[in-house]
C-alpha positions as a Markdown table, in Angstrom:
| # | Residue | x | y | z |
|---|---|---|---|---|
| 1 | Unk | -80.5 | 12.5 | -172.8 |
| 2 | Unk | -79.6 | 14.6 | -170.1 |
| 3 | Unk | -80.8 | 18.2 | -170.3 |
| 4 | Unk | -79.6 | 19.2 | -166.6 |
| 5 | Unk | -76.3 | 20.9 | -165.7 |
| 6 | Unk | -74.4 | 19.3 | -163.2 |
| 7 | Unk | -74.6 | 20.9 | -159.8 |
| 8 | Unk | -71.0 | 22.2 | -160.0 |
| 9 | Unk | -71.8 | 23.6 | -163.3 |
| 10 | Unk | -75.3 | 25.6 | -161.8 |
| 11 | Unk | -72.9 | 26.5 | -158.8 |
| 12 | Unk | -71.1 | 28.2 | -161.6 |
| 13 | Unk | -73.6 | 29.5 | -163.5 |
| 14 | Unk | -75.1 | 31.4 | -159.9 |
| 15 | Unk | -71.7 | 32.5 | -158.8 |
| 16 | Unk | -71.2 | 34.4 | -162.2 |
| 17 | Unk | -74.5 | 35.8 | -161.9 |
| 18 | Unk | -73.9 | 37.3 | -158.7 |
| 19 | Unk | -70.4 | 38.4 | -159.7 |
| 20 | Unk | -72.0 | 40.2 | -162.5 |
| 21 | Unk | -75.0 | 42.2 | -160.4 |
| 22 | Unk | -72.3 | 43.1 | -158.2 |
| 23 | Unk | -69.3 | 44.2 | -160.2 |
| 24 | Unk | -70.5 | 45.1 | -163.5 |
| 25 | Unk | -73.6 | 47.1 | -162.5 |
| 26 | Unk | -72.0 | 49.8 | -160.5 |
| 27 | Unk | -69.7 | 50.3 | -163.7 |
| 28 | Unk | -72.4 | 49.6 | -166.7 |
| 29 | Unk | -73.2 | 53.2 | -167.3 |
| 30 | Unk | -69.9 | 55.1 | -167.1 |
| 31 | Unk | -68.3 | 52.7 | -169.3 |
| 32 | Unk | -70.4 | 52.8 | -172.0 |
| 33 | Unk | -70.9 | 56.4 | -171.7 |
| 34 | Unk | -66.7 | 57.2 | -171.6 |
| 35 | Unk | -66.0 | 54.2 | -173.8 |
| 36 | Unk | -63.8 | 53.0 | -170.3 |
| 37 | Unk | -61.7 | 49.6 | -170.2 |
| 38 | Unk | -61.6 | 48.9 | -166.5 |
| 39 | Unk | -58.2 | 46.5 | -166.0 |
| 40 | Unk | -59.3 | 46.2 | -162.2 |
| 41 | Unk | -62.7 | 44.6 | -163.0 |
| 42 | Unk | -60.3 | 41.7 | -165.2 |
| 43 | Unk | -58.3 | 41.1 | -162.2 |
| 44 | Unk | -61.2 | 40.8 | -159.8 |
| 45 | Unk | -62.6 | 38.6 | -162.5 |
| 46 | Unk | -59.6 | 36.3 | -162.3 |
| 47 | Unk | -59.7 | 36.3 | -158.7 |
| 48 | Unk | -62.9 | 34.4 | -159.0 |
| 49 | Unk | -61.7 | 31.9 | -161.8 |
| 50 | Unk | -63.5 | 33.6 | -164.3 |
| 51 | Unk | -60.8 | 34.6 | -166.6 |
| 52 | Unk | -59.4 | 31.7 | -168.7 |
| 53 | Unk | -62.0 | 29.7 | -167.2 |
| 54 | Unk | -61.9 | 26.9 | -170.1 |
| 55 | Unk | -57.8 | 26.4 | -169.4 |
| 56 | Unk | -57.0 | 23.2 | -167.4 |
| 57 | Unk | -56.2 | 23.8 | -163.6 |
| 58 | Unk | -52.4 | 22.6 | -164.6 |
| 59 | Unk | -52.3 | 26.2 | -166.3 |
| 60 | Unk | -54.1 | 28.0 | -163.7 |
| 61 | Unk | -57.5 | 28.0 | -165.0 |
| 62 | Unk | -60.7 | 26.8 | -163.4 |
| 63 | Unk | -60.7 | 23.9 | -165.9 |
| 64 | Unk | -64.8 | 24.4 | -166.5 |
| 65 | Unk | -64.3 | 23.6 | -170.1 |
| 66 | Unk | -66.1 | 25.2 | -173.0 |
| 67 | Unk | -69.5 | 24.5 | -171.6 |
| 68 | Unk | -68.5 | 26.2 | -168.2 |
| 69 | Unk | -67.3 | 29.5 | -170.0 |
| 70 | Unk | -70.3 | 29.5 | -171.9 |
| 71 | Unk | -72.0 | 29.6 | -169.0 |
| 72 | Unk | -70.0 | 32.6 | -167.5 |
| 73 | Unk | -70.3 | 34.4 | -170.7 |
| 74 | Unk | -73.7 | 34.1 | -170.8 |
| 75 | Unk | -74.7 | 35.7 | -167.5 |
| 76 | Unk | -71.9 | 38.2 | -167.2 |
| 77 | Unk | -73.8 | 39.2 | -170.7 |
| 78 | Unk | -77.1 | 39.3 | -169.0 |
| 79 | Unk | -75.8 | 42.1 | -166.9 |
| 80 | Unk | -73.3 | 43.7 | -169.2 |
| 81 | Unk | -72.1 | 42.6 | -172.5 |
| 82 | Unk | -69.5 | 44.9 | -172.9 |
| 83 | Unk | -68.0 | 44.8 | -169.6 |
| 84 | Unk | -68.4 | 40.9 | -169.7 |
| 85 | Unk | -66.6 | 40.6 | -172.8 |
| 86 | Unk | -63.6 | 42.3 | -171.0 |
| 87 | Unk | -63.4 | 39.5 | -168.7 |
| 88 | Unk | -64.0 | 36.6 | -170.8 |
| 89 | Unk | -62.0 | 37.9 | -173.8 |
| 90 | Unk | -59.1 | 38.4 | -171.2 |
| 91 | Unk | -57.9 | 34.9 | -172.7 |
| 92 | Unk | -58.5 | 35.6 | -176.3 |
| 93 | Unk | -56.0 | 34.2 | -178.6 |
| 94 | Unk | -54.7 | 31.8 | -175.8 |
| 95 | Unk | -56.8 | 29.1 | -177.3 |
| 96 | Unk | -54.4 | 28.9 | -180.0 |
| 97 | Unk | -51.4 | 28.7 | -177.7 |
| 98 | Unk | -53.3 | 26.2 | -175.3 |
| 99 | Unk | -53.7 | 23.6 | -178.4 |
| 100 | Unk | -50.5 | 24.6 | -180.5 |
| 101 | Unk | -47.9 | 26.1 | -178.1 |
| 102 | Unk | -44.7 | 24.5 | -176.4 |
| 103 | Unk | -45.5 | 23.8 | -172.8 |
| 104 | Unk | -42.7 | 26.6 | -172.0 |
| 105 | Unk | -45.6 | 28.9 | -174.0 |
| 106 | Unk | -48.3 | 27.4 | -171.9 |
| 107 | Unk | -46.6 | 27.9 | -168.3 |
| 108 | Unk | -45.6 | 31.4 | -169.5 |
| 109 | Unk | -48.6 | 32.8 | -171.0 |
| 110 | Unk | -51.6 | 31.2 | -169.9 |
| 111 | Unk | -50.9 | 30.7 | -166.3 |
| 112 | Unk | -50.2 | 34.6 | -166.0 |
| 113 | Unk | -53.6 | 35.2 | -167.8 |
| 114 | Unk | -55.5 | 32.9 | -165.6 |
| 115 | Unk | -53.9 | 35.2 | -162.7 |
| 116 | Unk | -54.8 | 38.6 | -163.8 |
| 117 | Unk | -51.3 | 39.4 | -164.4 |
| 118 | Unk | -51.7 | 39.5 | -168.2 |
| 119 | Unk | -54.5 | 40.3 | -171.2 |
| 120 | Unk | -54.0 | 38.7 | -173.8 |
| 121 | Unk | -55.2 | 39.7 | -177.9 |
| 122 | Unk | -56.1 | 37.9 | -181.1 |
| 123 | Unk | -54.7 | 40.1 | -183.7 |
| 124 | Unk | -56.6 | 38.7 | -187.1 |
| 125 | Unk | -58.6 | 41.0 | -188.6 |
| 126 | Unk | -57.3 | 43.7 | -191.3 |
| 127 | Unk | -58.3 | 46.6 | -192.7 |
| 128 | Unk | -59.1 | 44.5 | -196.1 |
| 129 | Unk | -59.6 | 41.1 | -195.0 |
| 130 | Unk | -62.2 | 40.5 | -192.5 |
| 131 | Unk | -64.1 | 37.3 | -193.1 |
| 132 | Unk | -61.9 | 36.1 | -195.9 |
| 133 | Unk | -58.9 | 35.5 | -193.6 |
| 134 | Unk | -57.3 | 34.0 | -196.4 |
| 135 | Unk | -56.5 | 37.5 | -197.8 |
| 136 | Unk | -54.3 | 38.7 | -195.0 |
| 137 | Unk | -51.5 | 40.5 | -196.0 |
| 138 | Unk | -49.3 | 41.0 | -192.6 |
| 139 | Unk | -45.9 | 39.5 | -193.3 |
| 140 | Unk | -43.5 | 37.7 | -190.8 |
| 141 | Unk | -39.8 | 37.4 | -192.7 |
| 142 | Unk | -37.4 | 35.3 | -190.9 |
| 143 | Unk | -34.3 | 36.5 | -190.0 |
| 144 | Unk | -31.8 | 34.6 | -188.6 |
| 145 | Unk | -33.2 | 33.3 | -185.2 |
| 146 | Unk | -36.0 | 36.4 | -185.2 |
| 147 | Unk | -39.0 | 37.0 | -187.8 |
| 148 | Unk | -39.5 | 40.4 | -188.6 |
| 149 | Unk | -43.4 | 41.4 | -188.6 |
| 150 | Unk | -44.8 | 44.2 | -190.9 |
| 151 | Unk | -48.7 | 44.9 | -191.5 |
| 152 | Unk | -51.9 | 46.0 | -190.0 |
| 153 | Unk | -54.4 | 45.1 | -188.2 |
| 154 | Unk | -58.0 | 46.4 | -187.1 |
| 155 | Unk | -61.1 | 45.8 | -185.0 |
| 156 | Unk | -58.3 | 43.9 | -182.4 |
| 157 | Unk | -60.3 | 43.6 | -179.1 |
| 158 | Unk | -58.1 | 44.3 | -176.1 |
| 159 | Unk | -55.8 | 45.7 | -178.7 |
| 160 | Unk | -54.8 | 48.6 | -176.8 |
| 161 | Unk | -54.6 | 47.3 | -173.4 |
| 162 | Unk | -52.9 | 43.4 | -173.7 |
| 163 | Unk | -49.9 | 42.6 | -172.7 |
| 164 | Unk | -49.7 | 40.4 | -175.7 |
| 165 | Unk | -51.2 | 39.1 | -178.9 |
| 166 | Unk | -51.5 | 36.3 | -181.1 |
| 167 | Unk | -50.7 | 37.3 | -184.5 |
| 168 | Unk | -51.5 | 35.8 | -187.9 |
| 169 | Unk | -49.0 | 36.3 | -190.5 |
| 170 | Unk | -47.9 | 35.2 | -193.9 |
| 171 | Unk | -44.4 | 33.7 | -193.8 |
| 172 | Unk | -44.8 | 31.9 | -197.3 |
| 173 | Unk | -46.4 | 34.2 | -199.8 |
| 174 | Unk | -45.5 | 32.2 | -202.6 |
| 175 | Unk | -47.1 | 29.0 | -201.2 |
| 176 | Unk | -50.7 | 27.4 | -201.6 |
| 177 | Unk | -53.4 | 30.0 | -200.4 |
| 178 | Unk | -54.1 | 28.1 | -197.1 |
| 179 | Unk | -50.5 | 27.0 | -196.5 |
| 180 | Unk | -49.3 | 30.5 | -196.5 |
| 181 | Unk | -49.4 | 31.7 | -192.6 |
| 182 | Unk | -48.1 | 31.1 | -189.5 |
| 183 | Unk | -49.1 | 32.1 | -185.9 |
| 184 | Unk | -46.7 | 34.0 | -183.2 |
| 185 | Unk | -46.9 | 35.1 | -179.9 |
| 186 | Unk | -45.9 | 39.0 | -179.8 |
| 187 | Unk | -45.3 | 41.3 | -176.7 |
| 188 | Unk | -47.1 | 44.0 | -177.2 |
| 189 | Unk | -44.4 | 46.3 | -176.0 |
| 190 | Unk | -41.8 | 45.9 | -178.4 |
| 191 | Unk | -40.3 | 48.5 | -180.6 |
| 192 | Unk | -42.4 | 49.3 | -183.9 |
| 193 | Unk | -45.9 | 48.4 | -182.5 |
| 194 | Unk | -48.3 | 51.0 | -182.9 |
| 195 | Unk | -51.8 | 50.8 | -180.8 |
| 196 | Unk | -54.7 | 53.0 | -181.6 |
| 197 | Unk | -57.7 | 52.8 | -180.1 |
| 198 | Unk | -61.0 | 53.1 | -182.1 |
| 199 | Unk | -64.0 | 55.3 | -180.5 |
| 200 | Unk | -67.4 | 56.3 | -181.5 |
| 201 | Unk | -68.3 | 52.3 | -181.7 |
| 202 | Unk | -72.4 | 51.5 | -181.8 |
| 203 | Unk | -72.3 | 49.4 | -179.3 |
| 204 | Unk | -69.7 | 47.0 | -177.0 |
| 205 | Unk | -68.3 | 50.6 | -175.8 |
| 206 | Unk | -66.5 | 49.3 | -172.8 |
| 207 | Unk | -64.8 | 46.7 | -174.6 |
| 208 | Unk | -61.4 | 48.0 | -175.8 |
| 209 | Unk | -61.0 | 47.8 | -179.9 |
| 210 | Unk | -58.2 | 48.8 | -181.5 |
| 211 | Unk | -56.0 | 48.9 | -185.1 |
| 212 | Unk | -52.3 | 48.1 | -184.8 |
| 213 | Unk | -49.8 | 48.4 | -186.9 |
| 214 | Unk | -46.1 | 46.6 | -187.0 |
| 215 | Unk | -43.4 | 48.6 | -188.3 |
| 216 | Unk | -40.3 | 45.9 | -188.3 |
| 217 | Unk | -41.5 | 44.2 | -185.5 |
| 218 | Unk | -38.5 | 41.7 | -184.3 |
| 219 | Unk | -40.3 | 39.0 | -182.8 |
| 220 | Unk | -38.1 | 35.6 | -181.5 |
| 221 | Unk | -37.8 | 32.7 | -183.8 |
| 222 | Unk | -39.0 | 30.4 | -180.6 |
| 223 | Unk | -42.3 | 32.7 | -180.4 |
| 224 | Unk | -43.5 | 30.4 | -183.3 |
| 225 | Unk | -46.8 | 29.0 | -182.4 |
| 226 | Unk | -47.2 | 25.1 | -183.4 |
| 227 | Unk | -45.9 | 24.8 | -187.3 |
| 228 | Unk | -44.8 | 27.3 | -189.5 |
| 229 | Unk | -47.5 | 27.4 | -192.7 |
| 230 | Unk | -50.2 | 25.6 | -190.8 |
| 231 | Unk | -51.7 | 29.3 | -189.4 |
| 232 | Unk | -54.8 | 28.9 | -191.3 |
| 233 | Unk | -55.8 | 25.8 | -190.3 |
| 234 | Unk | -55.1 | 26.8 | -186.3 |
| 235 | Unk | -56.9 | 29.7 | -187.1 |
| 236 | Unk | -60.0 | 28.1 | -188.0 |
| 237 | Unk | -60.2 | 25.6 | -185.4 |
| 238 | Unk | -59.7 | 28.4 | -183.1 |
| 239 | Unk | -63.0 | 30.1 | -184.6 |
| 240 | Unk | -64.7 | 26.6 | -184.5 |
| 241 | Unk | -63.9 | 26.7 | -181.0 |
| 242 | Unk | -64.6 | 30.3 | -179.7 |
| 243 | Unk | -68.2 | 30.5 | -181.4 |
| 244 | Unk | -70.1 | 29.0 | -178.8 |
| 245 | Unk | -68.6 | 31.8 | -176.8 |
| 246 | Unk | -70.5 | 34.4 | -179.0 |
| 247 | Unk | -73.7 | 32.3 | -179.1 |
| 248 | Unk | -73.5 | 32.2 | -175.0 |
| 249 | Unk | -73.0 | 36.2 | -175.5 |
| 250 | Unk | -76.5 | 36.4 | -177.5 |
| 251 | Unk | -78.3 | 34.2 | -174.9 |
| 252 | Unk | -77.6 | 36.4 | -172.2 |
| 253 | Unk | -78.2 | 39.5 | -174.1 |
| 254 | Unk | -81.1 | 38.0 | -175.1 |
| 255 | Unk | -82.8 | 37.1 | -171.8 |
| 256 | Unk | -81.7 | 40.7 | -170.6 |
| 257 | Unk | -84.0 | 41.9 | -173.3 |
| 258 | Unk | -87.2 | 39.6 | -172.5 |
| 259 | Unk | -86.4 | 40.0 | -168.2 |
| 260 | Unk | -86.6 | 44.0 | -169.1 |
| 261 | Unk | -89.7 | 43.9 | -171.3 |
| 262 | Unk | -91.4 | 41.4 | -168.4 |
| 263 | Unk | -90.6 | 44.0 | -165.7 |
| 264 | Unk | -91.9 | 47.0 | -168.1 |
| 265 | Unk | -94.8 | 45.2 | -169.5 |
| 266 | Unk | -96.0 | 44.4 | -165.8 |
| 267 | Unk | -95.8 | 48.2 | -164.5 |
| 268 | Unk | -96.6 | 50.3 | -167.4 |
| 269 | Unk | -100.2 | 51.3 | -167.3 |
| 270 | Unk | -102.1 | 52.1 | -170.6 |
| 271 | Unk | -105.5 | 52.5 | -171.4 |
| 272 | Unk | -106.1 | 51.7 | -167.6 |
| 273 | Unk | -104.4 | 48.0 | -167.5 |
| 274 | Unk | -100.9 | 47.0 | -167.8 |
| 275 | Unk | -98.8 | 46.7 | -170.9 |
| 276 | Unk | -98.6 | 43.1 | -170.2 |
| 277 | Unk | -102.3 | 42.3 | -170.4 |
| 278 | Unk | -102.7 | 43.0 | -174.1 |
| 279 | Unk | -102.3 | 40.0 | -176.5 |
| 280 | Unk | -99.6 | 42.1 | -179.2 |
| 281 | Unk | -97.4 | 42.7 | -175.8 |
| 282 | Unk | -97.5 | 39.0 | -175.0 |
| 283 | Unk | -97.2 | 37.6 | -178.2 |
| 284 | Unk | -94.0 | 39.8 | -178.6 |
| 285 | Unk | -92.7 | 38.6 | -175.4 |
| 286 | Unk | -93.7 | 34.8 | -176.2 |
| 287 | Unk | -91.7 | 35.0 | -179.6 |
| 288 | Unk | -88.7 | 36.1 | -177.4 |
| 289 | Unk | -88.9 | 33.5 | -175.1 |
| 290 | Unk | -89.3 | 30.6 | -177.9 |
| 291 | Unk | -86.1 | 32.1 | -179.6 |
| 292 | Unk | -84.1 | 32.3 | -176.4 |
| 293 | Unk | -84.6 | 28.4 | -175.4 |
| 294 | Unk | -84.0 | 27.4 | -178.8 |
| 295 | Unk | -80.8 | 29.2 | -178.9 |
| 296 | Unk | -79.9 | 28.0 | -175.4 |
| 297 | Unk | -80.3 | 24.4 | -176.7 |
| 298 | Unk | -77.9 | 25.0 | -179.3 |
| 299 | Unk | -75.4 | 27.4 | -177.4 |
| 300 | Unk | -75.1 | 24.7 | -174.4 |
| 301 | Unk | -74.9 | 21.6 | -177.0 |
| 302 | Unk | -72.5 | 22.8 | -179.5 |
| 303 | Unk | -70.1 | 24.0 | -176.2 |
| 304 | Unk | -70.7 | 20.5 | -174.8 |
| 305 | Unk | -69.7 | 18.7 | -177.8 |
| 306 | Unk | -66.4 | 20.5 | -177.5 |
| 307 | Unk | -65.7 | 19.3 | -174.1 |
| 308 | Unk | -66.8 | 15.4 | -175.1 |
| 309 | Unk | -64.1 | 15.5 | -177.4 |
| 310 | Unk | -66.7 | 15.6 | -180.5 |
| 311 | Unk | -66.9 | 19.1 | -182.0 |
| 312 | Unk | -69.3 | 19.9 | -184.2 |
| 313 | Unk | -68.6 | 22.7 | -186.2 |
| 314 | Unk | -71.4 | 22.9 | -188.4 |
| 315 | Unk | -73.9 | 23.0 | -185.0 |
| 316 | Unk | -71.2 | 25.9 | -183.4 |
| 317 | Unk | -71.8 | 27.9 | -186.9 |
| 318 | Unk | -75.4 | 27.6 | -186.5 |
| 319 | Unk | -75.8 | 28.6 | -183.0 |
| 320 | Unk | -73.7 | 31.8 | -183.8 |
| 321 | Unk | -76.0 | 32.5 | -187.0 |
| 322 | Unk | -79.1 | 32.0 | -184.7 |
| 323 | Unk | -77.4 | 33.9 | -181.6 |
| 324 | Unk | -76.7 | 37.0 | -183.4 |
| 325 | Unk | -80.2 | 37.0 | -185.2 |
| 326 | Unk | -81.8 | 36.4 | -181.6 |
| 327 | Unk | -80.0 | 39.0 | -179.8 |
| 328 | Unk | -80.9 | 41.3 | -182.8 |
| 329 | Unk | -84.3 | 40.0 | -182.6 |
| 330 | Unk | -84.9 | 40.4 | -178.8 |
| 331 | Unk | -83.5 | 43.8 | -178.6 |
| 332 | Unk | -85.6 | 45.4 | -181.4 |
| 333 | Unk | -88.8 | 43.9 | -179.5 |
| 334 | Unk | -87.9 | 45.1 | -176.2 |
| 335 | Unk | -87.2 | 48.8 | -177.4 |
| 336 | Unk | -90.8 | 48.4 | -179.2 |
| 337 | Unk | -91.9 | 47.1 | -176.1 |
| 338 | Unk | -90.8 | 50.2 | -174.1 |
| 339 | Unk | -91.8 | 52.4 | -176.6 |
| 340 | Unk | -90.3 | 56.1 | -176.4 |
| 341 | Unk | -88.5 | 55.1 | -173.4 |
| 342 | Unk | -87.0 | 52.4 | -175.1 |
| 343 | Unk | -85.2 | 55.3 | -177.2 |
| 344 | Unk | -83.4 | 56.9 | -174.3 |
| 345 | Unk | -80.9 | 56.0 | -172.3 |
| 346 | Unk | -82.8 | 55.8 | -168.9 |
| 347 | Unk | -84.0 | 52.4 | -169.7 |
| 348 | Unk | -81.0 | 49.8 | -170.6 |
| 349 | Unk | -82.5 | 48.0 | -173.6 |
| 350 | Unk | -81.4 | 50.9 | -176.0 |
| 351 | Unk | -77.8 | 49.6 | -175.1 |
| 352 | Unk | -78.6 | 46.2 | -175.7 |
| 353 | Unk | -80.3 | 47.3 | -179.1 |
| 354 | Unk | -76.9 | 48.9 | -179.7 |
| 355 | Unk | -74.9 | 45.8 | -178.0 |
| 356 | Unk | -76.6 | 43.2 | -180.1 |
| 357 | Unk | -75.6 | 44.0 | -183.7 |
| 358 | Unk | -72.0 | 43.1 | -183.1 |
| 359 | Unk | -73.2 | 39.5 | -182.9 |
| 360 | Unk | -74.2 | 39.2 | -186.5 |
| 361 | Unk | -70.5 | 40.8 | -187.5 |
| 362 | Unk | -67.7 | 39.5 | -185.5 |
| 363 | Unk | -66.0 | 36.0 | -185.3 |
| 364 | Unk | -67.8 | 35.1 | -188.3 |
| 365 | Unk | -70.6 | 37.6 | -190.0 |
| 366 | Unk | -73.8 | 35.8 | -190.6 |
| 367 | Unk | -73.2 | 35.5 | -194.3 |
| 368 | Unk | -70.2 | 33.3 | -193.3 |
| 369 | Unk | -71.8 | 31.1 | -191.1 |
| 370 | Unk | -74.9 | 30.5 | -193.9 |
| 371 | Unk | -71.8 | 29.7 | -196.2 |
| 372 | Unk | -70.4 | 27.1 | -193.5 |
| 373 | Unk | -73.8 | 25.6 | -192.7 |
| 374 | Unk | -74.8 | 25.6 | -197.0 |
| 375 | Unk | -71.6 | 23.6 | -197.9 |
| 376 | Unk | -72.0 | 21.1 | -195.2 |
| 377 | Unk | -75.6 | 20.7 | -196.5 |
| 378 | Unk | -74.9 | 20.4 | -200.1 |
| 379 | Unk | -71.8 | 18.3 | -199.4 |
| 380 | Unk | -74.3 | 15.0 | -197.9 |
């Protein structure tokens, strides 16, 4: 049993953190306050192999695998989770293209994303259907050599900045519940697409989030991803393989909370002694550190297993569930340790607190993860 990263992965980890410190730090405050997405940052990250790093080299990626991508995500999130998400989500939706697309689709879209020439999005969630993915209503009706799409999507990462999106649609409304859906690659500039940026988010304010409407949008039939009617299963596989990224985000954010809290505990003098000298402070720091190490094991292992061709989707659900809980826990204690200063934007922990909550919500709520894990346990 080997717990050490390879030298190559250690170098990737170190390079990612140095990139984040140099490129993300100067943009962090402004991007948060102004809800500002920076396309140039994504291009620069792509030049360093950080966008679509999991994509094999034959399609322009770094070939770092899911574990390598998790390490990148962790290190970027240590500095700014929102800006980091812009980088790692630059290929969001491409997972489906890689697994189910034609060779032409892979060459067209994956290589462009890895170069930083394109940004992708996954248009899945709908206003009345989030966790209940079988409840999606966006329709795609075939008309000759085209499909006509009508419907609405919401909370779409990269929604107003993407060049194309992978869209989940109903193609067989009368079919069985899980055999009604298909996926399509939809260029963002097609007639009939309206993209509206969502403002006022609690956290992840540097990340672009949008509502998207489709009104008689015509998509070439060759933009169908994989086999018609298999969209639900494709989407489930997509989420199962992207959850390690969410747990890696949580790991990086939790580490940032602990690092900031240790610095403050050493510097802050109360009752004539450093705050860190008091047992109550040490207890909080210790509890944070223990949860972080437990999360690291879960996050790394579920990513590694995917790279080994032995994905454990229950373990991935555990990592995602525990990741969200750990990030919220650590962010809360970080604010408590900073006291009143933790409540103002002079200190980064208030931003960590705002960013953390989404990790319990997107790509499967913690309740959904409990259902996934619980069903496995009961099934025996």
